[in-house]
Amino acid sequence: MGNEEKQNKVLGEGKGKYRVIGTRPVRPDGVDKVTGKANFGADLNVADMIHGRVVRSPHAHAKIKSINVKKALALPGVKAVITAADFPELGPGDIAAGEVTVSFHDMSLTVIARKKALYDGHAIAAVAATTPEIAARAAELIEVEYQVLKPVMTWKQAMDPTAPLLHEGQITKGVKPAPEKPSNVAARSEFALGDLAAGFAEAEVIVEHEFSTETVHQGYIEPHACVASMSADGMATVWASSQGQFMVRAYVAKLCGMDISKIKVIPAEIGGGFGGKTVVYLEPLAVALAKKSGRPVKMVMTRDEVFRATGPTSGGHGRCKIGAKKDGTITAADLEMEYEAGAFPGSPVMLGCMTGTTPYDIKNMRAVGYDVVVNRPKAAAYRAPGAPVAAFIVESTMDMLADKLGMCPLELRLKNAAKEGTKAPYGPKFLAIGYEDTLLAAKASKHWNTPLGPNQGRGIASGFWFNIGGNSSASVALNEDGTVIVVEGNPDIGGSRASMAMMTAEVLGIDVSRVKPLVADTESVPYSDLTGGSRVTFATGKAVVEAAQDVVKQLRQRAAKIWEVDIDQVEWKDGMAVAIETDKYKPLSIADIARMAGKTGGPISGKANINAAGAGPGFGTHICDVEVDPETGYVKVLRYTAIQDVGTAIHPSYVEGQLQGGAAQGIGWALNEEYVYSKEGNLLNTGFLDYRVPVASDLPMIDAILVECPNPGHPYGVRGVGEVPIVPPLAAVANAVSHAIGKRVDSLPISPPKLLAKIQSKG
Amino acid sequence: MSKHHISATINGDPAEFLCDTQQTLLDVLRDELNLTGSKEGCGSGDCGACSVMVNDRLVCSCLVLGVEAQGATINTIEGVAEGDQLHTIQKHFLSEAALQCGICTPGFIVATKALLEKNPNPTETEARYWLAGNLCRCTGYDKIIKAVMNAAAEMRGA
């Protein structure tokens, strides 16, 4: 079994100085999750509840001529039917939402189509009835008359000047002067440094290649689900599984035309999101159905609906050209990419441009991206949105450059690695970063130094993600017996309650078992941005630390009051108030002070509401060994190591879990996963049997090596860790396969028939 | 159409329920009996989140009809712990951090228990193939497999 190489490299500050941080306690929400008690999105039933069902377009591209709901309404048990006519029509305009911007106009049309169906599975109407079976029958009775249009399924079809337009009048943004003719290209973005032509003129070796990937889905195991209730005074309650209760509240308010104060969102446990639950699909429909029927409405998607109508991330295509000196010094890099946005603008191509070459210090570079609309579901965020495809393109080209230079691909990366002070293509200069250390850890690993057998290949690739901060609120309340409750506003998607409890315990100097974390509803904690962007342990963690420090200050004040000394004479040490430079006073424990709180000024609690700056960027390097069956094209992943600068690992097991899980998703992206459409634009693989995510027997143990270069922007050095791990694997796998077969693999997924054709081809 | 009256033994206790012909065992467990520990991830037997034991056989309860439960002995995630005593497998899932979001966890624990009852000393490969019907999208399976192997070792020793 693997992980024998696990190491915690300490740079600067780090391990050894903390009593709770860096340990591996059982997560506070764990018992409920191993016993089946935890309540996820679909687990709630309330009194008088009825069931909603969505009517979806069977066409990829069609005008909606009419919708007749009479027969459905006449069916006994049907309580309400809604269409786009039940929602306000929203004008154009984008707003920032975490890592991406959202257009409420487009979002409203994603939630329910108004004049046009833009993908197979696009919501057209919704019905609520007393049982799920009656709702399903009613959905079939809703008559929709379509005028079927020619579907535009790929970036290439969409960019053809003769292609049908998804959005009439769409003029490409980011091009000067603005084009006069509308097109399916929603936007062009460009990032550049230095002088590209001069850089390539300086080069002694140049490689250039073209790559492609397919649409993939986040593949969370829990389908979208919610319950909405509305009382006669217009107050709505929504129970939903999402990446942000405040996100759900804001979007429902906007899409349903309600005041925020009239909506309460109670977060359910979330069964995976990976970015795909940073938007709403069912919640506004459920609220509208609840309003119309006067009954609480439960809505749960089927897996088929999840694949057809939610989340995926963009398939992409791109060319990369890199020039270098013979010693491996990169002189120029040029990257051009087209990403399929789905039915509405907003592919993460800009983020791809900002991340692709960022692991390297390249003085002359350019990255250009095109955001192209196609008749597929609108792309949602998926873990480091945009970066994996760009990294696949750049890191594969880096591998080709190493081959051409006759240089070790790891040494090529070391030679050009971004360091503290390197200027990133998107603007800033890096503060302390640990990218180089991930390469050195890779070089020193047993994995890198183990010989390979026949038909085997090894690939290495790196990846970068910004990580974000943002708005977070937290409070820490001291109970009468000295135990503590920490309240936060971020759904716990992978163990963050444990991190919050641990940071609180660290500040207070108490055992983590004495801290209970709580993810609160929208009326029990102030606003917090959603769970995403690898922000929670960093930003919400920072809020928790500040709230706990607030408590410590009050504890010192209370001790000072009891002892009748100045607060400066009291320090907080190992969970006790201790008088400085005197042993006149017996130290007071947190429980002692809690017990006396009523006599010293009342209950004690701390709070923090922050917009956290100083998120530390993350870098990772992955090594992958594969064996290719030359007769079938089947690729077996033999060994995998994920190395990452994680800042400070609060709970190392859950940090390793992020690396391992991201690697597994990336391996699936590289080898198996893809949306397969018919000529008519219907999604053909709408279940897990045909959309093949990695299963346990597909994977080896995944070694995780944590490099700790503390982030100077966080009191404990935390960097976001959740997104970086999905950035390197696509190229790590593709480079490994390329080495195993001696030919460049440039198209994902590397499915057996495709690879077999490649092996047997002359090229 | 009238509902069927079904009697079964669920987690050791007698249970009765009414169900429609088309309702799956998973629907019945979740919607009629309030046993929501079994999850629906796909409804087509591909993800294993609804794994339960029916007459000592590991099944996806979304592929079994409620009416088929007549006279059957059914064990679900809710019956794995004994009172407040967690099963060894559950303890190892916790100590090895073998879950992130936790939606697949009940299915994995039921499937692991079935594996270890049949094969108390599985190889890593055997464990991986037995659990290949349970999808986890968060963990990459690494820590799940470790938890399974460690639980197996402890149970053999006990």
CSV table of N, CA, C and O in Angstrom, one decimal, chain A residues 193 357-365 413-436 464 617 619:
chain,number,residue,atom,x,y,z
A,193,LEU,N,2.5,39.4,-21.5
A,193,LEU,CA,3.6,40.0,-20.9
A,193,LEU,C,4.7,40.1,-21.9
A,193,LEU,O,4.9,39.2,-22.8
A,357,THR,N,0.0,29.2,-18.1
A,357,THR,CA,1.5,29.3,-18.1
A,357,THR,C,2.0,29.8,-16.8
A,357,THR,O,3.2,30.0,-16.6
A,358,THR,N,1.1,30.0,-15.8
A,358,THR,CA,1.5,30.7,-14.6
A,358,THR,C,2.5,29.9,-13.7
A,358,THR,O,3.2,30.6,-12.9
A,359,PRO,N,2.6,28.6,-13.8
A,359,PRO,CA,3.7,28.0,-13.0
A,359,PRO,C,5.1,28.5,-13.4
A,359,PRO,O,6.1,28.2,-12.7
A,360,TYR,N,5.2,29.1,-14.5
A,360,TYR,CA,6.6,29.4,-15.1
A,360,TYR,C,6.8,30.9,-15.2
A,360,TYR,O,5.9,31.7,-15.4
A,361,ASP,N,8.1,31.3,-15.0
A,361,ASP,CA,8.5,32.6,-15.1
A,361,ASP,C,8.8,32.9,-16.6
A,361,ASP,O,9.9,32.5,-17.1
A,362,ILE,N,7.9,33.3,-17.4
A,362,ILE,CA,8.1,33.5,-18.8
A,362,ILE,C,7.9,35.0,-19.1
A,362,ILE,O,6.8,35.6,-18.9
A,363,LYS,N,9.0,35.6,-19.6
A,363,LYS,CA,9.0,37.1,-19.7
A,363,LYS,C,8.1,37.5,-20.9
A,363,LYS,O,7.5,38.6,-20.9
A,364,ASN,N,8.0,36.7,-21.9
A,364,ASN,CA,7.2,37.0,-23.1
A,364,ASN,C,6.1,36.0,-23.3
A,364,ASN,O,6.4,34.8,-23.7
A,365,MET,N,4.9,36.4,-23.1
A,365,MET,CA,3.9,35.4,-23.2
A,365,MET,C,2.6,36.1,-23.7
A,365,MET,O,2.4,37.3,-23.5
A,413,ARG,N,11.0,22.1,-15.8
A,413,ARG,CA,10.1,22.9,-15.0
A,413,ARG,C,10.8,23.6,-13.9
A,413,ARG,O,10.6,24.8,-13.6
A,414,LEU,N,11.8,22.9,-13.3
A,414,LEU,CA,12.6,23.6,-12.2
A,414,LEU,C,13.3,24.8,-12.7
A,414,LEU,O,13.4,25.8,-12.1
A,415,LYS,N,13.8,24.7,-13.9
A,415,LYS,CA,14.6,25.7,-14.5
A,415,LYS,C,13.8,27.0,-14.7
A,415,LYS,O,14.3,28.1,-14.6
A,416,ASN,N,12.5,26.8,-15.0
A,416,ASN,CA,11.6,27.9,-15.3
A,416,ASN,C,10.6,28.3,-14.2
A,416,ASN,O,9.7,29.1,-14.5
A,417,ALA,N,10.7,27.6,-13.1
A,417,ALA,CA,9.7,27.7,-12.1
A,417,ALA,C,9.4,29.1,-11.6
A,417,ALA,O,10.4,29.9,-11.3
A,418,ALA,N,8.2,29.5,-11.4
A,418,ALA,CA,7.8,30.8,-10.8
A,418,ALA,C,8.2,30.7,-9.3
A,418,ALA,O,8.1,29.7,-8.7
A,419,LYS,N,8.7,31.8,-8.8
A,419,LYS,CA,9.1,31.9,-7.4
A,419,LYS,C,8.6,33.2,-6.8
A,419,LYS,O,8.0,34.0,-7.5
A,420,GLU,N,9.0,33.4,-5.6
A,420,GLU,CA,8.6,34.7,-4.9
A,420,GLU,C,9.2,35.8,-5.8
A,420,GLU,O,10.3,35.8,-6.2
A,421,GLY,N,8.3,36.8,-6.2
A,421,GLY,CA,8.8,37.9,-7.0
A,421,GLY,C,8.5,37.7,-8.5
A,421,GLY,O,8.5,38.7,-9.2
A,422,THR,N,8.2,36.5,-8.9
A,422,THR,CA,7.8,36.3,-10.3
A,422,THR,C,6.5,37.0,-10.6
A,422,THR,O,5.5,36.9,-9.9
A,423,LYS,N,6.4,37.7,-11.8
A,423,LYS,CA,5.2,38.4,-12.2
A,423,LYS,C,4.3,37.4,-12.9
A,423,LYS,O,4.7,36.7,-13.9
A,424,ALA,N,3.1,37.2,-12.4
A,424,ALA,CA,2.1,36.3,-13.1
A,424,ALA,C,1.5,37.0,-14.3
A,424,ALA,O,1.4,38.2,-14.3
A,425,PRO,N,1.1,36.2,-15.3
A,425,PRO,CA,0.5,36.8,-16.5
A,425,PRO,C,-0.7,37.6,-16.2
A,425,PRO,O,-1.1,38.5,-17.0
A,426,TYR,N,-1.4,37.4,-15.1
A,426,TYR,CA,-2.6,38.2,-14.8
A,426,TYR,C,-2.3,39.4,-13.9
A,426,TYR,O,-3.2,40.0,-13.4
A,427,GLY,N,-1.0,39.7,-13.7
A,427,GLY,CA,-0.7,40.9,-13.1
A,427,GLY,C,0.2,40.9,-11.9
A,427,GLY,O,1.3,41.4,-12.0
A,428,PRO,N,-0.2,40.3,-10.8
A,428,PRO,CA,0.6,40.5,-9.5
A,428,PRO,C,1.9,39.8,-9.5
A,428,PRO,O,2.1,38.8,-10.3
A,429,LYS,N,2.8,40.2,-8.6
A,429,LYS,CA,4.0,39.5,-8.4
A,429,LYS,C,3.7,38.5,-7.2
A,429,LYS,O,3.1,39.0,-6.2
A,430,PHE,N,4.2,37.3,-7.3
A,430,PHE,CA,4.0,36.4,-6.2
A,430,PHE,C,4.7,36.7,-4.9
A,430,PHE,O,5.9,37.1,-5.0
A,431,LEU,N,4.0,36.5,-3.8
A,431,LEU,CA,4.7,36.6,-2.5
A,431,LEU,C,5.3,35.1,-2.3
A,431,LEU,O,5.6,34.5,-3.3
A,432,ALA,N,5.4,34.7,-1.0
A,432,ALA,CA,6.0,33.4,-0.8
A,432,ALA,C,5.1,32.3,-1.5
A,432,ALA,O,3.9,32.2,-1.2
A,433,ILE,N,5.7,31.5,-2.4
A,433,ILE,CA,5.0,30.4,-3.0
A,433,ILE,C,5.9,29.2,-2.9
A,433,ILE,O,7.1,29.3,-2.9
A,434,GLY,N,5.3,28.0,-3.0
A,434,GLY,CA,6.1,26.8,-2.8
A,434,GLY,C,6.1,25.9,-4.0
A,434,GLY,O,6.3,24.7,-3.9
A,435,TYR,N,6.0,26.5,-5.2
A,435,TYR,CA,6.0,25.7,-6.4
A,435,TYR,C,7.3,24.9,-6.6
A,435,TYR,O,7.3,23.7,-6.8
A,436,GLU,N,8.4,25.6,-6.5
A,436,GLU,CA,9.7,24.9,-6.6
A,436,GLU,C,9.8,23.8,-5.7
A,436,GLU,O,10.4,22.7,-6.0
A,464,PHE,N,-1.6,25.4,-11.3
A,464,PHE,CA,-1.7,26.6,-10.5
A,464,PHE,C,-3.2,26.9,-10.3
A,464,PHE,O,-4.0,26.8,-11.2
A,617,PRO,N,-1.8,31.9,-3.4
A,617,PRO,CA,-1.9,31.0,-4.5
A,617,PRO,C,-1.4,29.6,-4.3
A,617,PRO,O,-0.5,29.4,-3.5
A,619,PHE,N,0.1,25.8,-5.8
A,619,PHE,CA,0.8,25.1,-6.9
A,619,PHE,C,0.9,23.7,-6.6
A,619,PHE,O,1.1,23.3,-5.4
